[in-house]
């Protein structure tokens, strides 16, 4: 039966293909049928995994006892997980499934977990609803033991390129980054907001995606025929022939439009009144460089290095990082390469970061980005040395995320100086004059720019987080995604103010959040005085097209007027007038 689900459009385009259901984030497990005689062994394997996790948890509890600060919180959390571990719903039901359905232990466990997650989701009480995370975590622990290590998302045999549409309850950025090697057609998730890092990775891959669908995962079956309309935020299941034909037509029209844009590759990005604009790219991994070259970007405005730390069991050491950063610097000779230091934490979690495995009450407000780096100086220093060493091979700049306090800027600069001193001592070459920039993504930073202007060489506005923190909206939470509004007057004033104050102080300012790659915002940002835009390569030519049609001197007064309105509806009206 054909039906449609509506969610949030996060990456434009149309994908037509077959559903590949992924169990919970990071929990993609194989399903296989057991022989009758192997059932007992499988049950023993399941019981042994539970016993191992029980031991792990009691060890964790006794370790917590040794560090008084964390003891109460950690032991409550361990107690809760231990309770789930002995609950028949987790300990017994999967056993029954192994016996009756002859399925492997991992599969039985994940099926049961998904049932429980759905039941918890439907609970009235917010506290109880939240407990589903504890179930997921305890299942993750058991699976890790069963699998020996965590599994990768794999392509089903026989699926052609682009034919695969991943459907999941949730996907972490670490899961999504794996799509770079899988060549999938699109994806759809029940959870997630439009500027979660999962959505950002989708845009960087230029694959259509819809998030926040609520019930797609339980309603769909493997291999269902799907259409993802990533522009309108719709997932169509089992479309009839007419709808399918219509979408095929739209898909080819969109592809034609995109290929026409390619003609702009070699044109200089300048406005009608001859203002030169710099268009640089955001990347997550070195292989993204090919896409950067395809659109001939002026360089890299944001290299999100935390993606190098994901999907692995040990930290990338200094040499490995150096090789990676150098490869990017050398791939773009003469062009600026802005390497951002580790921005882990919140939704960008990694297995290998100490301290990030604890349960945080508010991860987006917690130990992330520069806060984590300053708390782990050895990890930070290794990365700083690696970036500095790479600076000898190109025009490398260093960018620090999530700064809010003057003392964080000073401490970061001291650590950079320390890393430089270590390299001087070992006679290792680096660019002594490497430029150091700070991200403006916390309202406090935008409102108190003094120390940034005084101590740094450039600024980059991270609108994704700036919006999240200004409007107090978790960017990963689909239930408040409707409130995530880049056009909220408070957000626009913070952005405009930062651009203007940077210009007055003679400091280059870029925008590297998703707003920079949204062609409907290009004129607004130009009118605010922005001269550097950093975005996914797939968005660059569309933004360039807007720039070529714009006249900055005419936009300026209109944008000044727009910024006076407190009402977002009036702002939208004024935005429409910028196109005249
Ligand atoms: C931002 O916050 O706008 C930004 C560019 O950083 P990230 O999306 O990686 O948090
Ligand atoms: Mg950010």
mmCIF file of C-alpha atoms in Angstrom, residues 263-483:
data_model
loop_
_atom_site.group_PDB
_atom_site.id
_atom_site.type_symbol
_atom_site.label_atom_id
_atom_site.label_comp_id
_atom_site.label_asym_id
_atom_site.label_seq_id
_atom_site.Cartn_x
_atom_site.Cartn_y
_atom_site.Cartn_z
ATOM 1 C CA UNK A 263 29.284 26.201 -16.286
ATOM 2 C CA UNK A 264 29.894 28.623 -13.436
ATOM 3 C CA UNK A 265 32.876 26.681 -12.172
ATOM 4 C CA UNK A 266 35.461 28.940 -13.750
ATOM 5 C CA UNK A 267 33.667 32.287 -13.374
ATOM 6 C CA UNK A 268 35.035 34.614 -10.713
ATOM 7 C CA UNK A 269 32.674 35.079 -7.787
ATOM 8 C CA UNK A 270 31.989 38.815 -8.005
ATOM 9 C CA UNK A 271 28.806 40.845 -7.596
ATOM 10 C CA UNK A 272 27.340 43.089 -10.287
ATOM 11 C CA UNK A 273 29.077 46.021 -8.599
ATOM 12 C CA UNK A 274 32.431 44.197 -8.718
ATOM 13 C CA UNK A 275 32.780 43.105 -5.077
ATOM 14 C CA UNK A 276 34.991 40.008 -5.023
ATOM 15 C CA UNK A 277 33.643 37.236 -2.811
ATOM 16 C CA UNK A 278 35.651 34.314 -1.520
ATOM 17 C CA UNK A 279 33.889 30.952 -1.723
ATOM 18 C CA UNK A 280 35.576 28.240 0.299
ATOM 19 C CA UNK A 281 34.588 24.716 1.224
ATOM 20 C CA UNK A 282 33.700 22.729 4.338
ATOM 21 C CA UNK A 283 35.143 19.216 4.470
ATOM 22 C CA UNK A 284 35.046 16.316 6.890
ATOM 23 C CA UNK A 285 37.614 13.924 5.431
ATOM 24 C CA UNK A 286 40.575 14.310 3.049
ATOM 25 C CA UNK A 287 38.747 12.454 0.275
ATOM 26 C CA UNK A 288 36.305 15.388 0.092
ATOM 27 C CA UNK A 289 39.059 17.307 -1.694
ATOM 28 C CA UNK A 290 37.938 15.820 -5.022
ATOM 29 C CA UNK A 291 34.584 17.601 -4.661
ATOM 30 C CA UNK A 292 36.371 20.819 -3.663
ATOM 31 C CA UNK A 293 38.359 20.650 -6.897
ATOM 32 C CA UNK A 294 35.278 19.848 -8.957
ATOM 33 C CA UNK A 295 33.810 23.265 -8.103
ATOM 34 C CA UNK A 296 37.143 25.062 -7.957
ATOM 35 C CA UNK A 297 36.624 26.493 -4.459
ATOM 36 C CA UNK A 298 39.029 29.181 -3.267
ATOM 37 C CA UNK A 299 40.227 26.873 -0.515
ATOM 38 C CA UNK A 300 38.973 25.199 2.650
ATOM 39 C CA UNK A 301 37.123 27.365 5.167
ATOM 40 C CA UNK A 302 36.391 24.557 7.608
ATOM 41 C CA UNK A 303 38.023 21.150 7.967
ATOM 42 C CA UNK A 304 36.009 19.368 10.687
ATOM 43 C CA UNK A 305 38.880 17.248 12.005
ATOM 44 C CA UNK A 306 36.790 15.396 14.598
ATOM 45 C CA UNK A 307 35.592 13.047 11.854
ATOM 46 C CA UNK A 308 39.122 11.597 11.747
ATOM 47 C CA UNK A 309 38.576 10.429 15.311
ATOM 48 C CA UNK A 310 35.342 8.532 14.639
ATOM 49 C CA UNK A 311 34.707 4.846 13.953
ATOM 50 C CA UNK A 312 38.001 3.690 15.440
ATOM 51 C CA UNK A 313 39.266 2.274 18.684
ATOM 52 C CA UNK A 314 42.368 4.365 19.170
ATOM 53 C CA UNK A 315 43.250 8.022 18.742
ATOM 54 C CA UNK A 316 44.946 9.043 15.504
ATOM 55 C CA UNK A 317 48.461 9.909 16.684
ATOM 56 C CA UNK A 318 50.370 13.068 15.799
ATOM 57 C CA UNK A 319 52.080 11.541 12.766
ATOM 58 C CA UNK A 320 48.866 10.160 11.316
ATOM 59 C CA UNK A 321 47.151 13.515 11.777
ATOM 60 C CA UNK A 322 50.125 15.335 10.274
ATOM 61 C CA UNK A 323 50.041 13.119 7.163
ATOM 62 C CA UNK A 324 46.309 13.792 6.767
ATOM 63 C CA UNK A 325 46.547 17.559 7.208
ATOM 64 C CA UNK A 326 49.586 17.734 4.950
ATOM 65 C CA UNK A 327 47.793 15.777 2.220
ATOM 66 C CA UNK A 328 44.976 18.339 2.272
ATOM 67 C CA UNK A 329 47.373 21.316 2.325
ATOM 68 C CA UNK A 330 49.372 19.888 -0.580
ATOM 69 C CA UNK A 331 46.257 19.055 -2.574
ATOM 70 C CA UNK A 332 45.366 22.764 -2.792
ATOM 71 C CA UNK A 333 48.635 24.585 -3.490
ATOM 72 C CA UNK A 334 48.422 28.327 -2.945
ATOM 73 C CA UNK A 335 44.917 28.075 -1.492
ATOM 74 C CA UNK A 336 43.944 28.636 2.090
ATOM 75 C CA UNK A 337 43.264 25.507 4.181
ATOM 76 C CA UNK A 338 41.528 26.241 7.492
ATOM 77 C CA UNK A 339 41.917 23.344 9.899
ATOM 78 C CA UNK A 340 39.609 23.426 12.883
ATOM 79 C CA UNK A 341 40.857 21.792 16.063
ATOM 80 C CA UNK A 342 38.895 18.907 17.513
ATOM 81 C CA UNK A 343 35.220 19.751 17.975
ATOM 82 C CA UNK A 344 34.136 16.502 19.573
ATOM 83 C CA UNK A 345 31.324 16.085 22.053
ATOM 84 C CA UNK A 346 27.569 16.726 21.893
ATOM 85 C CA UNK A 347 26.317 14.725 18.886
ATOM 86 C CA UNK A 348 29.848 14.146 17.555
ATOM 87 C CA UNK A 349 30.873 11.361 19.856
ATOM 88 C CA UNK A 350 33.874 9.172 19.406
ATOM 89 C CA UNK A 351 34.746 5.888 21.074
ATOM 90 C CA UNK A 352 38.248 6.975 21.916
ATOM 91 C CA UNK A 353 37.795 10.220 23.784
ATOM 92 C CA UNK A 354 38.276 9.818 27.488
ATOM 93 C CA UNK A 355 35.669 11.614 29.533
ATOM 94 C CA UNK A 356 33.113 11.574 26.721
ATOM 95 C CA UNK A 357 31.843 8.148 27.702
ATOM 96 C CA UNK A 358 30.265 9.513 30.839
ATOM 97 C CA UNK A 359 26.603 10.370 30.852
ATOM 98 C CA UNK A 360 26.175 14.081 30.419
ATOM 99 C CA UNK A 361 22.998 15.809 31.475
ATOM 100 C CA UNK A 362 23.280 18.330 28.626
ATOM 101 C CA UNK A 363 25.852 17.241 26.045
ATOM 102 C CA UNK A 364 25.495 20.357 23.868
ATOM 103 C CA UNK A 365 26.328 22.483 26.895
ATOM 104 C CA UNK A 366 28.979 20.121 28.188
ATOM 105 C CA UNK A 367 32.593 19.226 27.750
ATOM 106 C CA UNK A 368 32.873 19.725 24.016
ATOM 107 C CA UNK A 369 35.265 21.290 21.510
ATOM 108 C CA UNK A 370 37.858 23.642 23.014
ATOM 109 C CA UNK A 371 36.645 22.844 26.523
ATOM 110 C CA UNK A 372 37.528 19.207 25.980
ATOM 111 C CA UNK A 373 40.864 20.093 24.365
ATOM 112 C CA UNK A 374 41.916 22.337 27.232
ATOM 113 C CA UNK A 375 40.966 19.579 29.670
ATOM 114 C CA UNK A 376 43.050 17.053 27.712
ATOM 115 C CA UNK A 377 46.209 19.034 26.914
ATOM 116 C CA UNK A 378 48.172 16.065 25.566
ATOM 117 C CA UNK A 379 45.532 15.315 22.924
ATOM 118 C CA UNK A 380 45.303 19.018 22.062
ATOM 119 C CA UNK A 381 49.073 19.494 21.849
ATOM 120 C CA UNK A 382 49.456 16.483 19.563
ATOM 121 C CA UNK A 383 46.856 17.936 17.214
ATOM 122 C CA UNK A 384 48.368 21.419 17.334
ATOM 123 C CA UNK A 385 51.823 20.057 16.486
ATOM 124 C CA UNK A 386 50.346 18.040 13.620
ATOM 125 C CA UNK A 387 48.585 21.117 12.189
ATOM 126 C CA UNK A 388 51.668 23.299 12.640
ATOM 127 C CA UNK A 389 53.856 20.732 10.900
ATOM 128 C CA UNK A 390 51.401 20.626 7.997
ATOM 129 C CA UNK A 391 51.553 24.439 7.755
ATOM 130 C CA UNK A 392 55.013 24.087 6.216
ATOM 131 C CA UNK A 393 53.403 22.493 3.159
ATOM 132 C CA UNK A 394 50.659 24.992 2.298
ATOM 133 C CA UNK A 395 48.643 28.008 3.362
ATOM 134 C CA UNK A 396 47.292 26.457 6.551
ATOM 135 C CA UNK A 397 45.236 28.417 9.095
ATOM 136 C CA UNK A 398 44.206 27.158 12.520
ATOM 137 C CA UNK A 399 40.636 27.598 13.764
ATOM 138 C CA UNK A 400 39.402 27.067 17.324
ATOM 139 C CA UNK A 401 35.764 26.098 17.975
ATOM 140 C CA UNK A 402 33.332 27.048 20.756
ATOM 141 C CA UNK A 403 35.272 29.871 22.363
ATOM 142 C CA UNK A 404 33.334 32.074 24.763
ATOM 143 C CA UNK A 405 35.761 33.346 27.383
ATOM 144 C CA UNK A 406 38.839 35.542 27.055
ATOM 145 C CA UNK A 407 40.758 33.065 29.200
ATOM 146 C CA UNK A 408 39.950 30.254 26.747
ATOM 147 C CA UNK A 409 41.460 32.331 23.940
ATOM 148 C CA UNK A 410 44.554 33.066 26.005
ATOM 149 C CA UNK A 411 44.953 29.463 27.143
ATOM 150 C CA UNK A 412 44.602 28.254 23.551
ATOM 151 C CA UNK A 413 47.230 30.718 22.369
ATOM 152 C CA UNK A 414 49.580 29.600 25.160
ATOM 153 C CA UNK A 415 49.147 25.992 24.083
ATOM 154 C CA UNK A 416 49.776 26.911 20.438
ATOM 155 C CA UNK A 417 52.966 28.702 21.528
ATOM 156 C CA UNK A 418 53.962 25.636 23.555
ATOM 157 C CA UNK A 419 53.439 23.380 20.532
ATOM 158 C CA UNK A 420 55.522 25.781 18.410
ATOM 159 C CA UNK A 421 58.310 25.742 21.022
ATOM 160 C CA UNK A 422 58.355 21.931 21.022
ATOM 161 C CA UNK A 423 58.704 21.937 17.243
ATOM 162 C CA UNK A 424 61.479 24.548 17.356
ATOM 163 C CA UNK A 425 63.355 22.393 19.874
ATOM 164 C CA UNK A 426 63.168 19.404 17.571
ATOM 165 C CA UNK A 427 64.050 21.633 14.592
ATOM 166 C CA UNK A 428 60.811 20.746 12.837
ATOM 167 C CA UNK A 429 59.644 23.177 10.176
ATOM 168 C CA UNK A 430 56.337 25.020 10.415
ATOM 169 C CA UNK A 431 54.858 28.381 9.456
ATOM 170 C CA UNK A 432 55.856 30.748 12.285
ATOM 171 C CA UNK A 433 53.182 33.216 11.128
ATOM 172 C CA UNK A 434 50.312 30.764 10.908
ATOM 173 C CA UNK A 435 47.022 32.619 11.305
ATOM 174 C CA UNK A 436 44.876 31.700 14.291
ATOM 175 C CA UNK A 437 41.120 32.169 14.146
ATOM 176 C CA UNK A 438 38.187 31.667 16.459
ATOM 177 C CA UNK A 439 34.700 30.432 15.783
ATOM 178 C CA UNK A 440 31.860 32.682 16.829
ATOM 179 C CA UNK A 441 29.153 30.201 17.695
ATOM 180 C CA UNK A 442 28.161 31.110 21.229
ATOM 181 C CA UNK A 443 26.112 34.300 21.713
ATOM 182 C CA UNK A 444 28.500 35.386 24.479
ATOM 183 C CA UNK A 445 31.320 35.455 21.929
ATOM 184 C CA UNK A 446 29.323 37.540 19.442
ATOM 185 C CA UNK A 447 28.276 39.976 22.152
ATOM 186 C CA UNK A 448 31.723 40.416 23.692
ATOM 187 C CA UNK A 449 34.006 40.326 20.678
ATOM 188 C CA UNK A 450 36.809 42.432 22.183
ATOM 189 C CA UNK A 451 39.252 39.635 23.091
ATOM 190 C CA UNK A 452 38.593 37.912 19.770
ATOM 191 C CA UNK A 453 39.414 41.042 17.807
ATOM 192 C CA UNK A 454 42.465 41.738 19.931
ATOM 193 C CA UNK A 455 44.118 38.321 20.001
ATOM 194 C CA UNK A 456 43.041 36.534 16.825
ATOM 195 C CA UNK A 457 43.723 36.885 13.106
ATOM 196 C CA UNK A 458 40.323 35.930 11.695
ATOM 197 C CA UNK A 459 36.810 34.907 12.721
ATOM 198 C CA UNK A 460 34.415 32.312 11.406
ATOM 199 C CA UNK A 461 30.762 32.406 12.385
ATOM 200 C CA UNK A 462 29.312 28.981 13.134
ATOM 201 C CA UNK A 463 25.653 29.744 12.607
ATOM 202 C CA UNK A 464 24.553 26.181 13.379
ATOM 203 C CA UNK A 465 25.588 26.423 16.984
ATOM 204 C CA UNK A 466 24.968 30.155 17.205
ATOM 205 C CA UNK A 467 21.301 29.527 16.372
ATOM 206 C CA UNK A 468 21.118 26.555 18.736
ATOM 207 C CA UNK A 469 22.480 28.548 21.669
ATOM 208 C CA UNK A 470 20.709 31.834 20.919
ATOM 209 C CA UNK A 471 17.303 30.195 20.648
ATOM 210 C CA UNK A 472 17.960 27.466 23.237
ATOM 211 C CA UNK A 473 17.080 24.714 20.765
ATOM 212 C CA UNK A 474 18.891 21.414 20.591
ATOM 213 C CA UNK A 475 19.845 21.213 16.929
ATOM 214 C CA UNK A 476 19.572 17.416 16.993
ATOM 215 C CA UNK A 477 16.082 17.254 18.474
ATOM 216 C CA UNK A 478 13.285 16.948 15.938
ATOM 217 C CA UNK A 479 10.640 17.861 18.508
ATOM 218 C CA UNK A 480 11.897 21.461 18.615
ATOM 219 C CA UNK A 481 13.242 21.636 15.073
ATOM 220 C CA UNK A 482 10.322 23.866 14.044
ATOM 221 C CA UNK A 483 11.746 26.562 16.342
#
